[in-house]
Amino acid sequence: MADQPVPRSLPDPHPSRLAHDDPHRSEILAAHAQAVSTGEAAYVDPVTGLFVFTAEYLAARGACCDSGCRHCPYLE
């Protein structure tokens, strides 16, 4: 993994972490956008109930943690 975010829009997760045809994609991206707009580091996934870090939070950490984060900005 790189230590610089890839040139992809931060709100757009890599397809391997959230498929473009996922039936809950819009719901998930809305939860992510809401967390970002309120300055939260994470949100509760509307489908699984899991705690998910935002892309902005992960980018600010400065490097990939190799934990498989949905919004990892370092995944190419």
PDB file of N, CA and C in Angstrom:
ATOM      1  N   MET A   1       0.829  -1.177   0.000  1.00  0.00           N
ATOM      2  CA  MET A   1       0.000   0.000   0.000  1.00  0.00           C
ATOM      3  C   MET A   1       0.881   1.250   0.000  1.00  0.00           C
ATOM      4  N   ALA A   2       0.397   2.269  -0.606  1.00  0.00           N
ATOM      5  CA  ALA A   2       1.112   3.537  -0.673  1.00  0.00           C
ATOM      6  C   ALA A   2       0.873   4.343   0.600  1.00  0.00           C
ATOM      7  N   ASP A   3       1.733   5.320   0.822  1.00  0.00           N
ATOM      8  CA  ASP A   3       1.554   6.228   1.947  1.00  0.00           C
ATOM      9  C   ASP A   3       0.986   7.557   1.503  1.00  0.00           C
ATOM     10  N   GLN A   4       0.585   7.662   0.238  1.00  0.00           N
ATOM     11  CA  GLN A   4      -0.077   8.849  -0.285  1.00  0.00           C
ATOM     12  C   GLN A   4      -1.435   8.406  -0.825  1.00  0.00           C
ATOM     13  N   PRO A   5      -2.483   9.177  -0.533  1.00  0.00           N
ATOM     14  CA  PRO A   5      -3.786   8.808  -1.097  1.00  0.00           C
ATOM     15  C   PRO A   5      -3.735   8.735  -2.620  1.00  0.00           C
ATOM     16  N   VAL A   6      -4.468   7.801  -3.175  1.00  0.00           N
ATOM     17  CA  VAL A   6      -4.524   7.654  -4.627  1.00  0.00           C
ATOM     18  C   VAL A   6      -5.382   8.773  -5.218  1.00  0.00           C
ATOM     19  N   PRO A   7      -5.183   9.072  -6.491  1.00  0.00           N
ATOM     20  CA  PRO A   7      -5.967  10.159  -7.110  1.00  0.00           C
ATOM     21  C   PRO A   7      -7.392   9.718  -7.433  1.00  0.00           C
ATOM     22  N   ARG A   8      -8.171   9.486  -6.388  1.00  0.00           N
ATOM     23  CA  ARG A   8      -9.571   9.095  -6.529  1.00  0.00           C
ATOM     24  C   ARG A   8     -10.351   9.979  -5.554  1.00  0.00           C
ATOM     25  N   SER A   9     -11.522  10.354  -5.905  1.00  0.00           N
ATOM     26  CA  SER A   9     -12.352  11.154  -5.020  1.00  0.00           C
ATOM     27  C   SER A   9     -12.511  10.422  -3.685  1.00  0.00           C
ATOM     28  N   LEU A  10     -12.213  11.078  -2.585  1.00  0.00           N
ATOM     29  CA  LEU A  10     -12.299  10.419  -1.280  1.00  0.00           C
ATOM     30  C   LEU A  10     -13.665   9.809  -0.987  1.00  0.00           C
ATOM     31  N   PRO A  11     -14.772  10.447  -1.355  1.00  0.00           N
ATOM     32  CA  PRO A  11     -16.058   9.811  -1.069  1.00  0.00           C
ATOM     33  C   PRO A  11     -16.347   8.554  -1.898  1.00  0.00           C
ATOM     34  N   ASP A  12     -15.528   8.260  -2.888  1.00  0.00           N
ATOM     35  CA  ASP A  12     -15.772   7.109  -3.769  1.00  0.00           C
ATOM     36  C   ASP A  12     -14.884   5.932  -3.372  1.00  0.00           C
ATOM     37  N   PRO A  13     -15.408   4.970  -2.591  1.00  0.00           N
ATOM     38  CA  PRO A  13     -14.602   3.831  -2.169  1.00  0.00           C
ATOM     39  C   PRO A  13     -14.151   2.973  -3.352  1.00  0.00           C
ATOM     40  N   HIS A  14     -13.024   2.293  -3.184  1.00  0.00           N
ATOM     41  CA  HIS A  14     -12.541   1.362  -4.205  1.00  0.00           C
ATOM     42  C   HIS A  14     -13.624   0.301  -4.424  1.00  0.00           C
ATOM     43  N   PRO A  15     -13.863  -0.098  -5.673  1.00  0.00           N
ATOM     44  CA  PRO A  15     -14.916  -1.079  -5.965  1.00  0.00           C
ATOM     45  C   PRO A  15     -14.765  -2.408  -5.223  1.00  0.00           C
ATOM     46  N   SER A  16     -13.546  -2.755  -4.827  1.00  0.00           N
ATOM     47  CA  SER A  16     -13.375  -4.005  -4.086  1.00  0.00           C
ATOM     48  C   SER A  16     -13.869  -3.876  -2.643  1.00  0.00           C
ATOM     49  N   ARG A  17     -14.074  -2.647  -2.191  1.00  0.00           N
ATOM     50  CA  ARG A  17     -14.546  -2.424  -0.818  1.00  0.00           C
ATOM     51  C   ARG A  17     -16.027  -2.062  -0.773  1.00  0.00           C
ATOM     52  N   LEU A  18     -16.541  -1.497  -1.873  1.00  0.00           N
ATOM     53  CA  LEU A  18     -17.967  -1.205  -1.992  1.00  0.00           C
ATOM     54  C   LEU A  18     -18.297  -1.191  -3.482  1.00  0.00           C
ATOM     55  N   ALA A  19     -18.897  -2.269  -3.935  1.00  0.00           N
ATOM     56  CA  ALA A  19     -19.188  -2.426  -5.359  1.00  0.00           C
ATOM     57  C   ALA A  19     -20.161  -1.354  -5.848  1.00  0.00           C
ATOM     58  N   HIS A  20     -19.985  -0.965  -7.099  1.00  0.00           N
ATOM     59  CA  HIS A  20     -20.863   0.037  -7.706  1.00  0.00           C
ATOM     60  C   HIS A  20     -22.308  -0.447  -7.771  1.00  0.00           C
ATOM     61  N   ASP A  21     -22.516  -1.762  -7.806  1.00  0.00           N
ATOM     62  CA  ASP A  21     -23.875  -2.291  -7.886  1.00  0.00           C
ATOM     63  C   ASP A  21     -24.403  -2.805  -6.541  1.00  0.00           C
ATOM     64  N   ASP A  22     -23.713  -2.476  -5.454  1.00  0.00           N
ATOM     65  CA  ASP A  22     -24.186  -2.878  -4.126  1.00  0.00           C
ATOM     66  C   ASP A  22     -25.565  -2.254  -3.897  1.00  0.00           C
ATOM     67  N   PRO A  23     -26.546  -3.051  -3.500  1.00  0.00           N
ATOM     68  CA  PRO A  23     -27.903  -2.522  -3.347  1.00  0.00           C
ATOM     69  C   PRO A  23     -28.024  -1.456  -2.245  1.00  0.00           C
ATOM     70  N   HIS A  24     -27.046  -1.383  -1.358  1.00  0.00           N
ATOM     71  CA  HIS A  24     -27.080  -0.412  -0.262  1.00  0.00           C
ATOM     72  C   HIS A  24     -26.082   0.726  -0.457  1.00  0.00           C
ATOM     73  N   ARG A  25     -25.474   0.789  -1.648  1.00  0.00           N
ATOM     74  CA  ARG A  25     -24.419   1.784  -1.911  1.00  0.00           C
ATOM     75  C   ARG A  25     -24.849   3.215  -1.596  1.00  0.00           C
ATOM     76  N   SER A  26     -25.994   3.633  -2.083  1.00  0.00           N
ATOM     77  CA  SER A  26     -26.415   5.019  -1.874  1.00  0.00           C
ATOM     78  C   SER A  26     -26.647   5.306  -0.390  1.00  0.00           C
ATOM     79  N   GLU A  27     -27.194   4.351   0.315  1.00  0.00           N
ATOM     80  CA  GLU A  27     -27.421   4.467   1.754  1.00  0.00           C
ATOM     81  C   GLU A  27     -26.088   4.615   2.510  1.00  0.00           C
ATOM     82  N   ILE A  28     -25.134   3.785   2.133  1.00  0.00           N
ATOM     83  CA  ILE A  28     -23.813   3.792   2.767  1.00  0.00           C
ATOM     84  C   ILE A  28     -23.091   5.106   2.470  1.00  0.00           C
ATOM     85  N   LEU A  29     -23.113   5.531   1.215  1.00  0.00           N
ATOM     86  CA  LEU A  29     -22.434   6.771   0.852  1.00  0.00           C
ATOM     87  C   LEU A  29     -23.103   7.976   1.507  1.00  0.00           C
ATOM     88  N   ALA A  30     -24.400   7.924   1.712  1.00  0.00           N
ATOM     89  CA  ALA A  30     -25.095   9.007   2.401  1.00  0.00           C
ATOM     90  C   ALA A  30     -24.659   9.072   3.871  1.00  0.00           C
ATOM     91  N   ALA A  31     -24.504   7.923   4.499  1.00  0.00           N
ATOM     92  CA  ALA A  31     -24.034   7.888   5.891  1.00  0.00           C
ATOM     93  C   ALA A  31     -22.611   8.427   5.980  1.00  0.00           C
ATOM     94  N   HIS A  32     -21.772   8.064   5.003  1.00  0.00           N
ATOM     95  CA  HIS A  32     -20.393   8.568   4.954  1.00  0.00           C
ATOM     96  C   HIS A  32     -20.405  10.086   4.788  1.00  0.00           C
ATOM     97  N   ALA A  33     -21.193  10.580   3.851  1.00  0.00           N
ATOM     98  CA  ALA A  33     -21.263  12.024   3.594  1.00  0.00           C
ATOM     99  C   ALA A  33     -21.753  12.787   4.825  1.00  0.00           C
ATOM    100  N   GLN A  34     -22.716  12.239   5.517  1.00  0.00           N
ATOM    101  CA  GLN A  34     -23.233  12.878   6.735  1.00  0.00           C
ATOM    102  C   GLN A  34     -22.141  12.962   7.796  1.00  0.00           C
ATOM    103  N   ALA A  35     -21.391  11.894   7.982  1.00  0.00           N
ATOM    104  CA  ALA A  35     -20.296  11.897   8.965  1.00  0.00           C
ATOM    105  C   ALA A  35     -19.239  12.932   8.595  1.00  0.00           C
ATOM    106  N   VAL A  36     -18.884  12.989   7.324  1.00  0.00           N
ATOM    107  CA  VAL A  36     -17.888  13.955   6.864  1.00  0.00           C
ATOM    108  C   VAL A  36     -18.389  15.382   7.086  1.00  0.00           C
ATOM    109  N   SER A  37     -19.638  15.639   6.748  1.00  0.00           N
ATOM    110  CA  SER A  37     -20.181  16.997   6.859  1.00  0.00           C
ATOM    111  C   SER A  37     -20.266  17.485   8.306  1.00  0.00           C
ATOM    112  N   THR A  38     -20.371  16.561   9.241  1.00  0.00           N
ATOM    113  CA  THR A  38     -20.440  16.949  10.654  1.00  0.00           C
ATOM    114  C   THR A  38     -19.092  16.803  11.363  1.00  0.00           C
ATOM    115  N   GLY A  39     -18.064  16.448  10.595  1.00  0.00           N
ATOM    116  CA  GLY A  39     -16.723  16.351  11.166  1.00  0.00           C
ATOM    117  C   GLY A  39     -16.466  15.105  11.985  1.00  0.00           C
ATOM    118  N   GLU A  40     -17.280  14.099  11.801  1.00  0.00           N
ATOM    119  CA  GLU A  40     -17.098  12.838  12.526  1.00  0.00           C
ATOM    120  C   GLU A  40     -16.011  12.004  11.867  1.00  0.00           C
ATOM    121  N   ALA A  41     -15.301  11.233  12.649  1.00  0.00           N
ATOM    122  CA  ALA A  41     -14.246  10.365  12.140  1.00  0.00           C
ATOM    123  C   ALA A  41     -14.815   9.092  11.527  1.00  0.00           C
ATOM    124  N   ALA A  42     -16.049   8.752  11.887  1.00  0.00           N
ATOM    125  CA  ALA A  42     -16.640   7.493  11.425  1.00  0.00           C
ATOM    126  C   ALA A  42     -18.158   7.580  11.481  1.00  0.00           C
ATOM    127  N   TYR A  43     -18.788   6.533  10.993  1.00  0.00           N
ATOM    128  CA  TYR A  43     -20.243   6.427  11.025  1.00  0.00           C
ATOM    129  C   TYR A  43     -20.610   4.979  11.295  1.00  0.00           C
ATOM    130  N   VAL A  44     -21.845   4.753  11.670  1.00  0.00           N
ATOM    131  CA  VAL A  44     -22.340   3.392  11.867  1.00  0.00           C
ATOM    132  C   VAL A  44     -22.927   2.937  10.540  1.00  0.00           C
ATOM    133  N   ASP A  45     -22.414   1.817  10.025  1.00  0.00           N
ATOM    134  CA  ASP A  45     -22.893   1.284   8.751  1.00  0.00           C
ATOM    135  C   ASP A  45     -24.384   0.998   8.863  1.00  0.00           C
ATOM    136  N   PRO A  46     -25.190   1.548   7.946  1.00  0.00           N
ATOM    137  CA  PRO A  46     -26.639   1.364   8.027  1.00  0.00           C
ATOM    138  C   PRO A  46     -27.104  -0.070   7.772  1.00  0.00           C
ATOM    139  N   VAL A  47     -26.251  -0.905   7.238  1.00  0.00           N
ATOM    140  CA  VAL A  47     -26.631  -2.285   6.947  1.00  0.00           C
ATOM    141  C   VAL A  47     -26.136  -3.240   8.030  1.00  0.00           C
ATOM    142  N   THR A  48     -24.860  -3.129   8.381  1.00  0.00           N
ATOM    143  CA  THR A  48     -24.257  -4.086   9.323  1.00  0.00           C
ATOM    144  C   THR A  48     -24.195  -3.598  10.756  1.00  0.00           C
ATOM    145  N   GLY A  49     -24.287  -2.268  10.958  1.00  0.00           N
ATOM    146  CA  GLY A  49     -24.158  -1.722  12.300  1.00  0.00           C
ATOM    147  C   GLY A  49     -22.716  -1.563  12.756  1.00  0.00           C
ATOM    148  N   LEU A  50     -21.769  -1.877  11.860  1.00  0.00           N
ATOM    149  CA  LEU A  50     -20.356  -1.750  12.205  1.00  0.00           C
ATOM    150  C   LEU A  50     -19.911  -0.293  12.162  1.00  0.00           C
ATOM    151  N   PHE A  51     -18.873   0.040  12.909  1.00  0.00           N
ATOM    152  CA  PHE A  51     -18.272   1.370  12.960  1.00  0.00           C
ATOM    153  C   PHE A  51     -17.300   1.471  11.795  1.00  0.00           C
ATOM    154  N   VAL A  52     -17.496   2.456  10.899  1.00  0.00           N
ATOM    155  CA  VAL A  52     -16.695   2.577   9.677  1.00  0.00           C
ATOM    156  C   VAL A  52     -16.037   3.958   9.632  1.00  0.00           C
ATOM    157  N   PHE A  53     -14.702   3.988   9.507  1.00  0.00           N
ATOM    158  CA  PHE A  53     -13.982   5.255   9.424  1.00  0.00           C
ATOM    159  C   PHE A  53     -14.230   5.929   8.079  1.00  0.00           C
ATOM    160  N   THR A  54     -14.255   7.256   8.092  1.00  0.00           N
ATOM    161  CA  THR A  54     -14.419   8.013   6.846  1.00  0.00           C
ATOM    162  C   THR A  54     -13.089   8.073   6.097  1.00  0.00           C
ATOM    163  N   ALA A  55     -13.170   8.338   4.813  1.00  0.00           N
ATOM    164  CA  ALA A  55     -11.970   8.473   3.982  1.00  0.00           C
ATOM    165  C   ALA A  55     -11.110   9.633   4.459  1.00  0.00           C
ATOM    166  N   GLU A  56     -11.743  10.717   4.874  1.00  0.00           N
ATOM    167  CA  GLU A  56     -11.003  11.879   5.344  1.00  0.00           C
ATOM    168  C   GLU A  56     -10.197  11.549   6.594  1.00  0.00           C
ATOM    169  N   TYR A  57     -10.809  10.822   7.512  1.00  0.00           N
ATOM    170  CA  TYR A  57     -10.107  10.408   8.728  1.00  0.00           C
ATOM    171  C   TYR A  57      -8.919   9.511   8.376  1.00  0.00           C
ATOM    172  N   LEU A  58      -9.155   8.553   7.499  1.00  0.00           N
ATOM    173  CA  LEU A  58      -8.080   7.622   7.116  1.00  0.00           C
ATOM    174  C   LEU A  58      -6.954   8.340   6.385  1.00  0.00           C
ATOM    175  N   ALA A  59      -7.279   9.296   5.527  1.00  0.00           N
ATOM    176  CA  ALA A  59      -6.249  10.055   4.810  1.00  0.00           C
ATOM    177  C   ALA A  59      -5.413  10.868   5.792  1.00  0.00           C
ATOM    178  N   ALA A  60      -6.055  11.430   6.812  1.00  0.00           N
ATOM    179  CA  ALA A  60      -5.344  12.244   7.794  1.00  0.00           C
ATOM    180  C   ALA A  60      -4.392  11.406   8.647  1.00  0.00           C
ATOM    181  N   ARG A  61      -4.624  10.104   8.734  1.00  0.00           N
ATOM    182  CA  ARG A  61      -3.724   9.230   9.500  1.00  0.00           C
ATOM    183  C   ARG A  61      -2.357   9.139   8.843  1.00  0.00           C
ATOM    184  N   GLY A  62      -2.319   9.313   7.519  1.00  0.00           N
ATOM    185  CA  GLY A  62      -1.041   9.388   6.822  1.00  0.00           C
ATOM    186  C   GLY A  62      -0.519   8.111   6.202  1.00  0.00           C
ATOM    187  N   ALA A  63      -1.146   6.980   6.460  1.00  0.00           N
ATOM    188  CA  ALA A  63      -0.689   5.714   5.880  1.00  0.00           C
ATOM    189  C   ALA A  63      -1.796   4.668   6.021  1.00  0.00           C
ATOM    190  N   CYS A  64      -1.728   3.674   5.180  1.00  0.00           N
ATOM    191  CA  CYS A  64      -2.674   2.564   5.240  1.00  0.00           C
ATOM    192  C   CYS A  64      -2.346   1.669   6.432  1.00  0.00           C
ATOM    193  N   CYS A  65      -3.371   1.204   7.116  1.00  0.00           N
ATOM    194  CA  CYS A  65      -3.172   0.319   8.270  1.00  0.00           C
ATOM    195  C   CYS A  65      -3.346  -1.157   7.902  1.00  0.00           C
ATOM    196  N   ASP A  66      -3.679  -1.439   6.641  1.00  0.00           N
ATOM    197  CA  ASP A  66      -3.881  -2.812   6.155  1.00  0.00           C
ATOM    198  C   ASP A  66      -4.992  -3.574   6.891  1.00  0.00           C
ATOM    199  N   SER A  67      -6.014  -2.843   7.329  1.00  0.00           N
ATOM    200  CA  SER A  67      -7.129  -3.480   8.030  1.00  0.00           C
ATOM    201  C   SER A  67      -8.339  -3.721   7.134  1.00  0.00           C
ATOM    202  N   GLY A  68      -8.251  -3.335   5.863  1.00  0.00           N
ATOM    203  CA  GLY A  68      -9.356  -3.556   4.937  1.00  0.00           C
ATOM    204  C   GLY A  68     -10.465  -2.534   5.055  1.00  0.00           C
ATOM    205  N   CYS A  69     -10.126  -1.317   5.444  1.00  0.00           N
ATOM    206  CA  CYS A  69     -11.127  -0.259   5.622  1.00  0.00           C
ATOM    207  C   CYS A  69     -11.884   0.022   4.327  1.00  0.00           C
ATOM    208  N   ARG A  70     -13.186   0.177   4.437  1.00  0.00           N
ATOM    209  CA  ARG A  70     -14.039   0.433   3.278  1.00  0.00           C
ATOM    210  C   ARG A  70     -13.618   1.678   2.514  1.00  0.00           C
ATOM    211  N   HIS A  71     -13.290   2.741   3.209  1.00  0.00           N
ATOM    212  CA  HIS A  71     -12.995   4.018   2.584  1.00  0.00           C
ATOM    213  C   HIS A  71     -11.496   4.305   2.490  1.00  0.00           C
ATOM    214  N   CYS A  72     -10.672   3.260   2.502  1.00  0.00           N
ATOM    215  CA  CYS A  72      -9.212   3.441   2.462  1.00  0.00           C
ATOM    216  C   CYS A  72      -8.824   4.277   1.243  1.00  0.00           C
ATOM    217  N   PRO A  73      -8.199   5.440   1.480  1.00  0.00           N
ATOM    218  CA  PRO A  73      -7.796   6.289   0.361  1.00  0.00           C
ATOM    219  C   PRO A  73      -6.463   5.864  -0.271  1.00  0.00           C
ATOM    220  N   TYR A  74      -5.855   4.820   0.290  1.00  0.00           N
ATOM    221  CA  TYR A  74      -4.544   4.366  -0.199  1.00  0.00           C
ATOM    222  C   TYR A  74      -4.658   3.156  -1.126  1.00  0.00           C
ATOM    223  N   LEU A  75      -5.826   2.549  -1.208  1.00  0.00           N
ATOM    224  CA  LEU A  75      -6.031   1.374  -2.049  1.00  0.00           C
ATOM    225  C   LEU A  75      -6.124   1.775  -3.507  1.00  0.00           C
ATOM    226  N   GLU A  76      -5.260   1.203  -4.330  1.00  0.00           N
ATOM    227  CA  GLU A  76      -5.250   1.553  -5.761  1.00  0.00           C
ATOM    228  C   GLU A  76      -6.198   0.710  -6.546  1.00  0.00           C
TER     229      GLU A  76
END
